[in-house]
Short mmCIF file of C-alpha atoms in Angstrom, two decimals:
data_model
loop_
_atom_site.label_atom_id
_atom_site.label_comp_id
_atom_site.label_asym_id
_atom_site.label_seq_id
_atom_site.Cartn_x
_atom_site.Cartn_y
_atom_site.Cartn_z
CA MET A 12 -94.21 -0.11 3.62
CA LEU A 13 -93.33 -0.32 -0.05
CA ILE A 14 -91.09 2.36 -1.59
CA VAL A 15 -91.68 3.25 -5.25
CA SER A 16 -90.66 5.76 -7.86
CA VAL A 17 -93.26 8.06 -9.38
CA GLU A 18 -93.22 5.99 -12.56
CA GLN A 19 -93.72 2.75 -10.64
CA MET A 20 -96.70 4.26 -8.80
CA HIS A 21 -98.27 5.39 -12.06
CA ALA A 22 -97.89 1.85 -13.42
CA ILE A 23 -99.49 0.38 -10.29
CA GLU A 24 -102.46 2.77 -10.51
CA LYS A 25 -102.93 2.10 -14.22
CA GLU A 26 -102.92 -1.66 -13.71
CA ALA A 27 -105.30 -1.38 -10.74
CA ASP A 28 -107.66 0.72 -12.85
CA GLY A 29 -107.65 -2.02 -15.46
CA ASN A 30 -108.35 -4.63 -12.80
CA GLY A 31 -111.52 -3.23 -11.31
CA VAL A 32 -110.37 -0.42 -9.01
CA SER A 33 -111.04 2.77 -10.95
CA TYR A 34 -109.11 5.99 -10.54
CA ALA A 35 -112.25 7.52 -9.06
CA GLU A 36 -112.48 4.71 -6.50
CA MET A 37 -108.81 5.11 -5.62
CA MET A 38 -109.39 8.82 -4.99
CA GLU A 39 -112.40 8.00 -2.83
CA ARG A 40 -110.38 5.55 -0.72
CA ALA A 41 -107.48 7.99 -0.47
CA GLY A 42 -109.66 10.85 0.75
CA ARG A 43 -111.52 8.70 3.24
CA GLY A 44 -108.18 7.40 4.51
CA VAL A 45 -106.95 10.95 5.05
CA ALA A 46 -110.11 11.81 6.97
CA GLU A 47 -109.71 8.74 9.19
CA VAL A 48 -106.19 9.80 10.17
CA VAL A 49 -107.31 13.36 10.93
CA LEU A 50 -110.15 12.02 13.08
CA SER A 51 -107.88 9.61 14.96
CA GLU A 52 -105.07 12.11 15.52
CA TYR A 53 -106.96 15.32 16.14
CA GLY A 54 -110.58 14.28 16.67
CA ASP A 55 -110.35 14.62 20.44
CA ASP A 56 -109.47 18.31 20.20
CA ASP A 57 -112.21 20.71 21.32
CA TRP A 58 -111.41 22.82 18.27
CA ARG A 59 -112.34 20.88 15.12
CA VAL A 60 -111.72 23.13 12.14
CA VAL A 61 -109.89 21.95 9.05
CA THR A 62 -108.68 23.94 6.06
CA GLY A 63 -107.64 22.25 2.84
CA LEU A 64 -105.32 23.78 0.28
CA ILE A 65 -106.77 22.40 -2.94
CA GLY A 66 -104.86 22.04 -6.20
CA THR A 67 -106.13 21.18 -9.66
CA GLY A 68 -104.96 17.57 -9.73
CA ASN A 69 -105.59 14.29 -7.98
CA ASN A 70 -104.20 15.47 -4.64
CA GLY A 71 -106.78 18.24 -4.64
CA GLY A 72 -109.44 15.61 -5.33
CA ASP A 73 -108.20 13.49 -2.41
CA ALA A 74 -108.37 16.57 -0.18
CA LEU A 75 -111.94 17.38 -1.27
CA VAL A 76 -113.09 13.84 -0.44
CA ALA A 77 -111.40 14.17 2.97
CA LEU A 78 -113.03 17.54 3.65
CA GLU A 79 -116.44 16.14 2.72
CA ALA A 80 -115.96 13.23 5.15
CA LEU A 81 -114.77 15.53 7.92
CA ALA A 82 -117.72 17.86 7.41
CA GLN A 83 -120.05 14.89 7.65
CA ALA A 84 -118.29 13.96 10.91
CA GLY A 85 -119.13 17.35 12.39
CA TRP A 86 -116.01 19.34 11.60
CA GLN A 87 -116.02 22.85 10.20
CA ALA A 88 -114.34 22.27 6.85
CA GLN A 89 -112.92 24.86 4.47
CA ALA A 90 -111.48 24.48 0.97
CA PHE A 91 -109.04 27.10 -0.35
CA PHE A 92 -108.50 26.62 -4.09
CA VAL A 93 -105.04 27.27 -5.48
CA GLY A 94 -105.75 27.22 -9.20
CA ARG A 95 -109.05 26.47 -10.93
CA ARG A 96 -110.94 23.22 -10.87
CA ALA A 97 -113.63 22.48 -13.45
CA LYS A 98 -117.02 24.10 -12.76
CA ASP A 99 -118.72 20.73 -13.06
CA ASP A 100 -116.28 19.04 -10.66
CA VAL A 101 -118.35 16.37 -8.93
CA LEU A 102 -116.08 16.32 -5.88
CA LEU A 103 -116.44 20.08 -5.44
CA LYS A 104 -120.23 19.82 -5.64
CA ARG A 105 -120.25 17.00 -3.11
CA ALA A 106 -118.03 18.93 -0.71
CA ALA A 107 -120.19 22.05 -0.96
CA ALA A 108 -123.34 19.97 -0.40
CA ALA A 109 -121.76 18.55 2.78
CA GLY A 110 -121.23 22.08 4.09
CA VAL A 111 -117.59 22.67 3.12
CA GLN A 112 -116.89 26.41 2.74
CA VAL A 113 -115.17 27.33 -0.50
CA LEU A 114 -112.78 30.16 -1.38
CA ALA A 115 -110.54 30.71 -4.42
CA ALA A 116 -107.09 32.27 -4.22
CA ARG A 117 -107.88 34.52 -7.20
CA LEU A 118 -110.68 36.12 -5.18
CA ASP A 119 -108.47 36.65 -2.13
CA GLY A 120 -105.83 38.91 -3.62
CA ASN A 121 -104.00 39.78 -0.39
CA LEU A 122 -104.78 36.36 1.18
CA LEU A 123 -106.32 37.95 4.27
CA ASP A 124 -109.26 35.53 4.13
CA LEU A 125 -106.81 32.62 4.02
CA GLN A 126 -105.01 34.11 7.01
CA ALA A 127 -108.28 34.24 8.93
CA TRP A 128 -108.97 30.61 8.07
CA LEU A 129 -105.50 29.55 9.22
CA GLU A 130 -105.96 31.36 12.53
CA ASN A 131 -109.27 29.54 13.01
CA SER A 132 -108.03 26.03 12.05
CA ASN A 133 -106.31 23.31 14.00
CA VAL A 134 -105.58 21.13 10.92
CA LEU A 135 -104.31 22.10 7.46
CA LEU A 136 -104.54 19.58 4.61
CA ASP A 137 -101.90 20.15 1.95
CA GLY A 138 -103.45 18.94 -1.28
CA VAL A 139 -102.00 21.44 -3.74
CA LEU A 140 -99.42 19.43 -5.65
CA GLY A 141 -98.71 15.73 -5.98
CA THR A 142 -96.03 13.50 -7.41
CA GLY A 143 -95.95 15.18 -10.82
CA VAL A 144 -94.50 18.47 -9.57
CA GLN A 145 -92.06 20.39 -11.72
CA LEU A 146 -89.67 22.81 -10.06
CA PRO A 147 -89.50 25.76 -9.79
CA LEU A 148 -93.12 26.32 -8.82
CA LYS A 149 -95.47 28.59 -10.70
CA ASP A 150 -95.83 32.02 -9.13
CA GLU A 151 -99.46 31.63 -8.04
CA ILE A 152 -98.75 28.38 -6.19
CA ALA A 153 -95.43 29.57 -4.77
CA SER A 154 -96.98 32.76 -3.37
CA VAL A 155 -99.73 30.84 -1.51
CA LEU A 156 -97.32 28.27 -0.06
CA LYS A 157 -94.90 31.01 0.99
CA PHE A 158 -97.74 32.94 2.62
CA VAL A 159 -98.70 29.88 4.67
CA ASN A 160 -95.09 29.24 5.62
CA ASP A 161 -94.64 32.83 6.76
CA SER A 162 -97.85 32.76 8.77
CA GLU A 163 -97.58 32.70 12.53
CA SER A 164 -100.76 30.64 12.73
CA ILE A 165 -99.85 27.38 11.00
CA PRO A 166 -101.97 24.54 12.45
CA HIS A 167 -101.16 20.82 12.35
CA VAL A 168 -100.18 20.13 8.73
CA VAL A 169 -101.11 16.85 7.05
CA ALA A 170 -99.66 16.46 3.56
CA ILE A 171 -101.47 14.26 1.07
CA ASP A 172 -99.01 11.93 -0.66
CA CYS A 173 -96.18 14.47 -0.32
CA PRO A 174 -95.64 18.06 0.82
CA SER A 175 -96.48 20.32 -2.13
CA GLY A 176 -93.32 21.35 -3.93
CA VAL A 177 -91.34 18.14 -3.29
CA ASP A 178 -89.93 16.14 -6.18
CA CYS A 179 -91.00 12.61 -5.23
CA ASN A 180 -88.24 10.98 -7.25
CA THR A 181 -85.18 13.04 -6.35
CA GLY A 182 -86.08 14.55 -2.97
CA ALA A 183 -85.48 18.09 -4.23
CA ALA A 184 -87.86 20.66 -2.75
CA ALA A 185 -89.04 24.18 -3.45
CA VAL A 186 -88.13 26.69 -0.75
CA GLU A 187 -91.84 27.45 -0.43
CA ALA A 188 -92.81 23.87 0.50
CA ILE A 189 -94.78 23.66 3.74
CA PRO A 190 -93.27 21.29 6.36
CA ALA A 191 -95.77 18.60 7.35
CA GLU A 192 -96.39 16.98 10.70
CA ILE A 193 -97.65 13.84 8.94
CA THR A 194 -97.36 12.85 5.29
CA LEU A 195 -99.96 10.32 4.18
CA CYS A 196 -98.59 8.39 1.22
CA MET A 197 -101.11 6.69 -1.02
CA GLN A 198 -100.45 2.92 -1.19
CA ALA A 199 -96.65 3.29 -1.10
CA VAL A 200 -93.96 5.73 0.04
CA LYS A 201 -92.47 7.68 -2.83
CA GLN A 202 -88.69 7.30 -2.95
CA GLY A 203 -87.94 11.04 -2.92
CA LEU A 204 -89.44 11.40 0.55
CA LEU A 205 -86.56 9.30 1.88
CA ARG A 206 -83.96 11.68 0.53
CA PHE A 207 -82.90 15.09 1.69
CA PRO A 208 -84.18 17.80 1.86
CA ALA A 209 -87.62 16.22 1.28
CA PHE A 210 -87.37 13.97 4.35
CA GLU A 211 -87.03 17.00 6.61
CA LEU A 212 -90.30 18.38 5.22
CA ALA A 213 -92.35 15.18 5.34
CA GLY A 214 -92.67 14.67 9.10
CA GLU A 215 -93.98 11.24 10.07
CA LEU A 216 -94.51 9.01 7.04
CA ARG A 217 -97.64 6.87 6.95
CA VAL A 218 -99.32 4.88 4.21
CA VAL A 219 -103.01 4.92 3.32
CA ASP A 220 -103.93 1.47 2.04
CA LEU A 221 -105.98 1.84 -1.16
CA GLU A 222 -106.85 -1.87 -1.01
CA LEU A 223 -105.55 -2.56 -4.50
CA PRO A 224 -105.34 -6.11 -5.85
CA THR A 225 -102.41 -7.98 -4.33
CA ASN A 226 -101.28 -9.76 -7.48
CA LEU A 227 -100.48 -6.75 -9.67
CA ALA A 228 -97.60 -7.43 -12.04
CA SER A 229 -96.42 -3.83 -11.60
CA THR A 230 -95.55 -4.49 -7.96
CA GLN A 231 -93.48 -7.58 -8.70
CA GLY A 232 -89.76 -7.02 -8.41
CA ILE A 233 -90.06 -3.94 -6.20
CA GLU A 234 -87.77 -4.82 -3.29
CA LEU A 235 -87.41 -1.55 -1.41
CA PHE A 236 -89.24 -0.95 1.86
CA VAL A 237 -89.65 1.48 4.75
CA VAL A 238 -89.42 -0.23 8.14
CA ASP A 239 -92.26 0.36 10.58
CA GLY A 240 -93.16 -0.80 14.08
CA GLU A 241 -95.65 -3.42 12.98
CA GLN A 242 -93.01 -5.16 10.89
CA VAL A 243 -90.42 -5.01 13.68
CA ALA A 244 -92.89 -6.38 16.23
CA GLY A 245 -93.26 -9.45 14.04
CA PHE A 246 -89.49 -10.01 14.00
CA LEU A 247 -88.99 -10.09 17.77
CA PRO A 248 -88.52 -13.47 19.48
CA ALA A 249 -91.43 -14.89 21.46
CA ARG A 250 -90.86 -14.88 25.21
CA PRO A 251 -92.72 -17.85 26.71
CA ILE A 252 -93.16 -17.91 30.46
CA THR A 253 -91.54 -21.37 30.57
CA ALA A 254 -88.29 -20.03 29.07
CA HIS A 255 -84.85 -20.23 30.66
CA LYS A 256 -81.73 -18.25 29.80
CA GLY A 257 -80.70 -20.77 27.17
CA THR A 258 -83.95 -20.10 25.34
CA PHE A 259 -82.70 -16.64 24.45
CA GLY A 260 -79.24 -17.51 23.24
CA SER A 261 -75.66 -16.93 24.23
CA LEU A 262 -73.79 -13.97 22.75
CA MET A 263 -70.02 -13.66 22.79
CA ILE A 264 -68.66 -10.14 22.37
CA ALA A 265 -64.98 -9.74 21.47
CA ALA A 266 -64.33 -6.09 22.15
CA GLY A 267 -62.42 -3.44 24.00
CA SER A 268 -58.89 -2.24 24.54
CA THR A 269 -57.04 0.03 26.92
CA TYR A 270 -58.00 3.01 24.77
CA TYR A 271 -61.67 2.07 24.36
CA THR A 272 -62.68 0.29 27.54
CA GLY A 273 -66.32 1.32 27.47
CA ALA A 274 -67.14 -0.10 24.04
CA ALA A 275 -67.41 -3.66 25.37
CA LEU A 276 -69.61 -2.51 28.24
CA LEU A 277 -72.02 -0.63 25.97
CA SER A 278 -72.41 -3.57 23.61
CA ALA A 279 -73.03 -6.01 26.44
CA ARG A 280 -75.59 -3.81 28.18
CA ALA A 281 -77.45 -3.30 24.90
CA ALA A 282 -77.46 -7.04 24.20
CA TYR A 283 -79.02 -7.75 27.57
CA ARG A 284 -81.60 -4.98 27.12
CA ILE A 285 -82.72 -6.50 23.81
CA GLY A 286 -83.41 -9.80 25.55
CA THR A 287 -80.31 -11.99 25.20
CA GLY A 288 -80.16 -14.84 27.71
CA LEU A 289 -76.39 -14.82 28.34
CA VAL A 290 -73.69 -12.37 27.32
CA ARG A 291 -70.03 -13.31 27.60
CA LEU A 292 -67.43 -10.60 27.22
CA ALA A 293 -64.13 -11.58 25.62
CA VAL A 294 -61.83 -8.71 26.49
CA PRO A 295 -58.12 -8.05 27.05
CA ALA A 296 -57.32 -9.32 30.54
CA SER A 297 -55.87 -5.93 31.41
CA ILE A 298 -59.25 -4.15 31.32
CA HIS A 299 -61.31 -6.77 33.14
CA SER A 300 -61.03 -5.14 36.56
CA ALA A 301 -62.25 -1.83 35.16
CA LEU A 302 -65.35 -3.43 33.70
CA ALA A 303 -66.38 -6.31 35.94
CA GLY A 304 -68.21 -4.33 38.61
CA GLN A 305 -70.18 -2.35 36.06
CA ILE A 306 -72.05 -5.28 34.54
CA PRO A 307 -72.54 -8.10 37.04
CA GLU A 308 -74.80 -10.00 34.61
CA ALA A 309 -71.95 -10.74 32.20
CA THR A 310 -69.58 -13.68 32.22
CA TRP A 311 -66.02 -13.27 31.04
CA LEU A 312 -63.34 -14.68 28.80
CA LEU A 313 -60.02 -12.96 29.48
CA LEU A 314 -57.86 -12.74 26.39
CA PRO A 315 -54.10 -12.42 25.98
CA HIS A 316 -53.08 -8.92 24.97
CA GLU A 317 -50.21 -6.69 23.98
CA MET A 318 -50.20 -3.36 25.77
CA GLY A 319 -53.93 -3.62 26.38
CA MET A 320 -54.82 -4.64 22.80
CA ILE A 321 -56.17 -8.10 21.99
CA SER A 322 -53.26 -10.08 20.58
CA GLU A 323 -53.29 -12.56 17.74
CA LYS A 324 -52.78 -15.34 20.31
CA ALA A 325 -56.33 -14.69 21.50
CA ALA A 326 -57.93 -16.16 18.38
CA ASP A 327 -57.34 -19.76 19.40
CA LEU A 328 -58.73 -19.20 22.87
CA LEU A 329 -61.83 -17.43 21.58
CA VAL A 330 -62.56 -20.17 19.07
CA LYS A 331 -62.20 -22.83 21.78
CA ASN A 332 -64.87 -21.08 23.85
CA LEU A 333 -67.50 -20.61 21.14
CA GLU A 334 -69.10 -24.03 21.40
CA ARG A 335 -72.26 -22.78 23.11
CA GLY A 336 -72.28 -19.34 21.53
CA THR A 337 -75.20 -18.67 19.19
CA ALA A 338 -73.73 -15.42 17.83
CA LEU A 339 -70.50 -13.45 18.02
CA VAL A 340 -69.95 -9.69 17.94
CA VAL A 341 -66.45 -8.60 16.95
CA GLY A 342 -65.06 -5.12 16.75
CA PRO A 343 -66.22 -2.47 19.23
CA GLY A 344 -63.24 -0.66 20.70
CA LEU A 345 -60.57 -3.06 19.43
CA GLY A 346 -58.15 -0.40 18.26
CA ASN A 347 -56.06 -0.55 15.12
CA GLU A 348 -52.88 -2.43 16.05
CA ASP A 349 -51.31 -5.09 13.82
CA THR A 350 -51.55 -7.77 16.48
CA THR A 351 -55.33 -7.26 16.68
CA ALA A 352 -55.56 -7.32 12.89
CA ASN A 353 -53.84 -10.71 13.01
CA PHE A 354 -56.33 -11.80 15.67
CA ILE A 355 -59.20 -10.98 13.32
CA GLU A 356 -57.58 -12.85 10.45
CA LYS A 357 -56.89 -15.97 12.54
CA LEU A 358 -60.42 -15.86 13.93
CA LEU A 359 -62.04 -15.70 10.52
CA ASN A 360 -59.77 -18.42 9.18
CA GLY A 361 -60.76 -20.60 12.16
CA GLU A 362 -57.74 -22.83 11.98
CA GLN A 363 -58.66 -25.08 14.89
CA THR A 364 -61.54 -26.07 17.11
CA THR A 365 -61.93 -27.66 20.54
CA HIS A 366 -64.22 -29.17 23.11
CA PRO A 367 -63.77 -26.54 25.82
CA THR A 368 -64.30 -26.46 29.50
CA PRO A 369 -65.59 -23.11 30.78
CA SER A 370 -62.75 -20.68 31.28
CA PHE A 371 -62.20 -17.31 32.90
CA GLY A 372 -58.59 -17.07 31.89
CA PHE A 373 -56.45 -17.73 28.87
CA LEU A 374 -54.71 -20.92 29.97
CA SER A 375 -57.32 -23.42 31.10
CA ALA A 376 -58.90 -24.26 27.74
CA GLN A 377 -55.75 -24.70 25.73
CA ALA A 378 -55.11 -28.33 26.59
CA ASP A 379 -58.30 -29.47 24.84
CA ALA A 380 -57.39 -28.11 21.42
CA LYS A 381 -57.60 -30.33 18.39
CA GLN A 382 -54.99 -28.94 16.09
CA GLY A 383 -55.50 -28.54 12.36
CA GLU A 384 -59.32 -28.54 12.31
CA LYS A 385 -61.17 -25.53 10.95
CA ALA A 386 -63.60 -23.99 13.39
CA HIS A 387 -67.22 -23.37 12.49
CA LEU A 388 -67.97 -19.87 13.68
CA PRO A 389 -71.49 -18.81 14.66
CA PRO A 390 -73.11 -15.90 12.80
CA LEU A 391 -71.04 -12.74 13.23
CA VAL A 392 -71.77 -9.08 13.72
CA ILE A 393 -68.65 -7.19 12.69
CA ASP A 394 -68.53 -3.55 13.71
CA ALA A 395 -66.28 -0.55 14.18
CA ASP A 396 -62.54 -1.34 14.34
CA GLY A 397 -63.33 -4.93 13.43
CA LEU A 398 -64.43 -3.74 9.99
CA ARG A 399 -61.29 -1.69 9.38
CA LEU A 400 -59.07 -4.56 10.51
CA MET A 401 -61.00 -7.05 8.40
CA ALA A 402 -60.56 -4.83 5.34
CA ARG A 403 -56.83 -5.66 5.46
CA ILE A 404 -57.51 -9.37 4.89
CA LYS A 405 -57.33 -10.73 1.36
CA ASN A 406 -60.66 -12.11 0.14
CA TRP A 407 -62.30 -11.53 3.53
CA PRO A 408 -65.91 -11.95 2.29
CA ALA A 409 -65.23 -15.64 1.64
CA LEU A 410 -64.32 -16.08 5.31
CA LEU A 411 -67.62 -14.84 6.76
CA PRO A 412 -69.87 -17.57 8.18
CA PRO A 413 -73.46 -17.76 6.90
CA GLY A 414 -75.92 -15.37 8.54
CA SER A 415 -73.37 -12.66 9.33
CA ILE A 416 -74.01 -8.92 9.46
CA LEU A 417 -71.70 -5.97 8.81
CA THR A 418 -72.51 -2.62 10.44
CA PRO A 419 -70.35 0.09 8.82
CA HIS A 420 -70.78 3.84 9.05
CA PRO A 421 -69.73 5.69 5.85
CA GLY A 422 -66.08 5.93 6.90
CA GLU A 423 -65.88 2.20 7.61
CA MET A 424 -67.73 1.47 4.38
CA SER A 425 -65.06 3.49 2.61
CA ALA A 426 -62.34 1.30 4.18
CA LEU A 427 -64.16 -1.86 3.03
CA THR A 428 -64.91 -0.71 -0.51
CA GLY A 429 -62.25 1.84 -1.44
CA LEU A 430 -64.98 4.35 -2.35
CA ASP A 431 -64.82 7.93 -1.13
CA VAL A 432 -67.21 8.82 1.66
CA ASP A 433 -68.89 11.37 -0.62
CA GLN A 434 -69.53 8.64 -3.19
CA ILE A 435 -71.09 6.48 -0.52
CA GLN A 436 -73.24 9.24 0.95
CA GLY A 437 -74.43 10.32 -2.48
CA ASN A 438 -75.59 6.78 -3.33
CA ARG A 439 -76.27 5.12 0.01
CA LEU A 440 -78.97 2.75 -1.20
CA GLU A 441 -77.13 1.69 -4.34
CA VAL A 442 -73.84 1.18 -2.49
CA ALA A 443 -75.40 -0.89 0.30
CA ARG A 444 -77.25 -3.07 -2.19
CA ARG A 445 -74.24 -3.59 -4.43
CA TYR A 446 -71.91 -4.74 -1.69
CA ALA A 447 -74.43 -6.82 0.22
CA ASN A 448 -74.79 -8.79 -2.98
CA GLU A 449 -71.07 -8.85 -3.74
CA TRP A 450 -70.11 -9.90 -0.20
CA ASN A 451 -73.11 -12.23 0.22
CA THR A 452 -73.94 -10.80 3.62
CA VAL A 453 -76.39 -8.40 5.24
CA VAL A 454 -75.10 -4.83 5.42
CA ILE A 455 -76.34 -2.11 7.76
CA LEU A 456 -75.09 1.18 6.33
CA LYS A 457 -75.48 3.46 9.32
CA GLY A 458 -76.31 7.15 9.28
CA ALA A 459 -79.32 9.37 8.71
CA LEU A 460 -81.90 7.08 7.07
CA THR A 461 -79.95 3.90 7.79
CA VAL A 462 -80.07 1.36 4.95
CA ILE A 463 -80.22 -2.41 5.52
CA ALA A 464 -79.42 -4.43 2.40
CA ALA A 465 -79.68 -8.19 1.85
CA PRO A 466 -77.64 -10.24 -0.61
CA ASP A 467 -80.77 -10.99 -2.69
CA GLY A 468 -81.40 -7.33 -3.51
CA ARG A 469 -83.99 -6.48 -0.88
CA ALA A 470 -83.33 -3.24 0.95
CA TYR A 471 -84.96 -1.50 3.89
CA ILE A 472 -84.73 2.10 5.08
CA ILE A 473 -85.11 3.23 8.68
CA PRO A 474 -87.12 6.48 8.45
CA VAL A 475 -85.20 8.29 11.19
CA ALA A 476 -82.56 10.99 11.08
CA THR A 477 -81.55 12.42 14.45
CA SER A 478 -78.42 13.95 15.94
CA ALA A 479 -79.29 12.11 19.17
CA LEU A 480 -77.39 9.14 17.74
CA ALA A 481 -74.41 11.19 16.62
CA LYS A 482 -72.40 10.28 19.72
CA ALA A 483 -69.45 8.06 20.51
CA GLY A 484 -70.63 4.60 21.53
CA SER A 485 -73.90 4.70 19.61
CA GLY A 486 -72.57 2.16 17.11
CA ASP A 487 -71.40 -0.11 19.94
CA VAL A 488 -74.96 -0.11 21.26
CA LEU A 489 -76.34 -1.04 17.85
CA ALA A 490 -73.84 -3.89 17.47
CA GLY A 491 -74.89 -5.33 20.82
CA MET A 492 -78.57 -5.07 19.96
CA VAL A 493 -78.21 -6.70 16.55
CA GLY A 494 -75.91 -9.37 17.97
CA GLY A 495 -78.38 -10.03 20.77
CA LEU A 496 -81.22 -10.60 18.32
CA LEU A 497 -78.99 -12.82 16.21
CA ALA A 498 -78.08 -14.81 19.33
CA GLN A 499 -81.79 -15.30 20.04
CA GLY A 500 -82.14 -17.11 16.75
CA ARG A 501 -83.49 -14.38 14.50
CA PRO A 502 -82.39 -14.60 10.85
CA ALA A 503 -79.71 -12.09 9.92
CA LEU A 504 -81.97 -9.77 7.91
CA GLU A 505 -84.65 -9.69 10.59
CA ALA A 506 -82.09 -9.09 13.35
CA ALA A 507 -80.57 -6.24 11.35
CA ILE A 508 -83.90 -4.59 10.56
CA ALA A 509 -85.29 -4.91 14.08
CA GLY A 510 -82.07 -3.88 15.79
CA ALA A 511 -81.58 -0.81 13.61
CA TRP A 512 -85.20 0.32 13.94
CA ILE A 513 -85.32 -0.12 17.73
CA HIS A 514 -81.94 1.64 18.03
CA ALA A 515 -83.28 4.62 16.06
CA GLN A 516 -86.48 4.79 18.08
CA ALA A 517 -84.49 4.56 21.31
CA GLY A 518 -82.48 7.58 20.19
CA LEU A 519 -85.70 9.54 19.65
CA GLU A 520 -87.10 8.31 22.96
CA ALA A 521 -83.97 9.36 24.84
CA ALA A 522 -83.99 12.81 23.23
CA GLU A 523 -87.63 13.32 24.14
CA LYS A 524 -87.02 12.27 27.74
CA LEU A 525 -83.97 14.53 28.15
CA GLY A 526 -85.44 17.43 26.19
CA SER A 527 -82.51 17.75 23.80
CA THR A 528 -80.68 15.64 21.24
CA ALA A 529 -77.44 17.26 22.44
CA SER A 530 -77.74 15.63 25.86
CA VAL A 531 -78.24 12.05 24.67
CA SER A 532 -75.38 9.65 25.38
CA ALA A 533 -74.99 6.05 24.23
CA SER A 534 -75.99 4.90 27.71
CA ASP A 535 -79.19 6.94 27.43
CA VAL A 536 -80.01 5.07 24.22
CA ILE A 537 -79.62 1.75 26.07
CA ASP A 538 -81.92 2.98 28.84
CA ALA A 539 -84.53 3.89 26.21
CA ILE A 540 -84.68 0.38 24.72
CA PRO A 541 -87.24 -0.94 27.27
CA PRO A 542 -89.95 1.68 26.53
CA VAL A 543 -89.53 1.10 22.80
CA LEU A 544 -89.96 -2.66 23.31
CA TRP A 545 -92.97 -2.00 25.53
CA ALA A 546 -94.63 0.09 22.81
CA LEU A 547 -94.02 -2.62 20.22
CA GLN A 548 -96.32 -4.94 22.16
CA PHE A 549 -99.25 -2.87 20.92
CA GLU A 550 -98.35 -2.87 17.22
#
């Protein structure tokens, strides 16, 4: 789903109008699209009564077209006018002819008639204000919206293009704005809806396709998108019945330490759940016994360590055992010791390579080393402590192999960039885009409304913000999922988008199953991956 500014949307509409799709036709398609969603979402209810809050502008026109269509489909439809529309309004005449009841706010001084309509409705269409809103709201509009908000009888709310009272560029919102269950964006999502506080008011974001010409010049160069399930379904690897484990890649995960034993386990379990054929855990030898019985599907590479932390000596061994690896995750639970920082630096520098024999210890592969040759690392996912350790290395972006992905949260992004966390959080999209380009790698900037940025300027937003994912280990799960998709041969950008979206949906799924976001653990998120993948089959 395309993301645009208000000005970009106006330019798109103007060009479409000049290319054979008139403003009137766009309004017709918008209203019919709204009606189709109402019918599909709420048409099976025994109670089919819809009230529309109608403004003076285009959103009010969209709502009138929708009410007309719903009345023709057998619904009881009611239009409550906030502000005056022209007496000769063709849409108003059409709605009335279809049986839509009409009432004006100026004739309902205490709004008791509106209250009665709300009590009798199961759907409320919010068509008062559109993208051209100016805050603060005028008193007449503010009083009606506040009345609806204060009502104890609010039905399902469907906002047309945006909840009334939201600034669609900045995300600012009037206190009177009515929270929506679904916001139906016309042709493209307006950028303000993916900022706070607007996002909290918008509910589920969907797009009504106005079927505009595909070659409009005004859409060229817009490289900002909302990720949805249909897109993600197209990024997942095919799973032919003739496949074997090698078909789905081999992921090496270098992770864990005495202090953070579980990080390696979470990443490995997530990688398997996302479909990886083989996961090999490269961990400090000292924690192997604590982990081995918990994930029998994994194979192991035991690394030399210092007091339970991966030592710099481990880099050579890891490189020698990467020959069959199709992707490498580095970072979960590594800790912050100097010896592990040196391990990261030696690994990225790849000073030697080898033709290894399979090894479960840290001695058996050493004899095959060819000294002095630079190793060719597979695509990397660098996460957590790996990012902070990498930030110590001079000119580290030049050391990343092609197709790599970085997965920082704001604190880790601060360590990589030197920016304050507040600077990053205040400009998440701009920061992610800037550094993805500067570092020439895909960046997943984690957090509420996760941003995925590509080196070429494209950026994608995951439309999810939930405290279900605000738990230790959640990032380890994401790293394993993204690494698993990378190992299965997906391009870096696709692996990042799909992994981040499925991770977010799994958080929501786990919270729904447990009944509370507070109860969700990282392991619960892993367990919720299968139902999310199952649902994607039907996109």
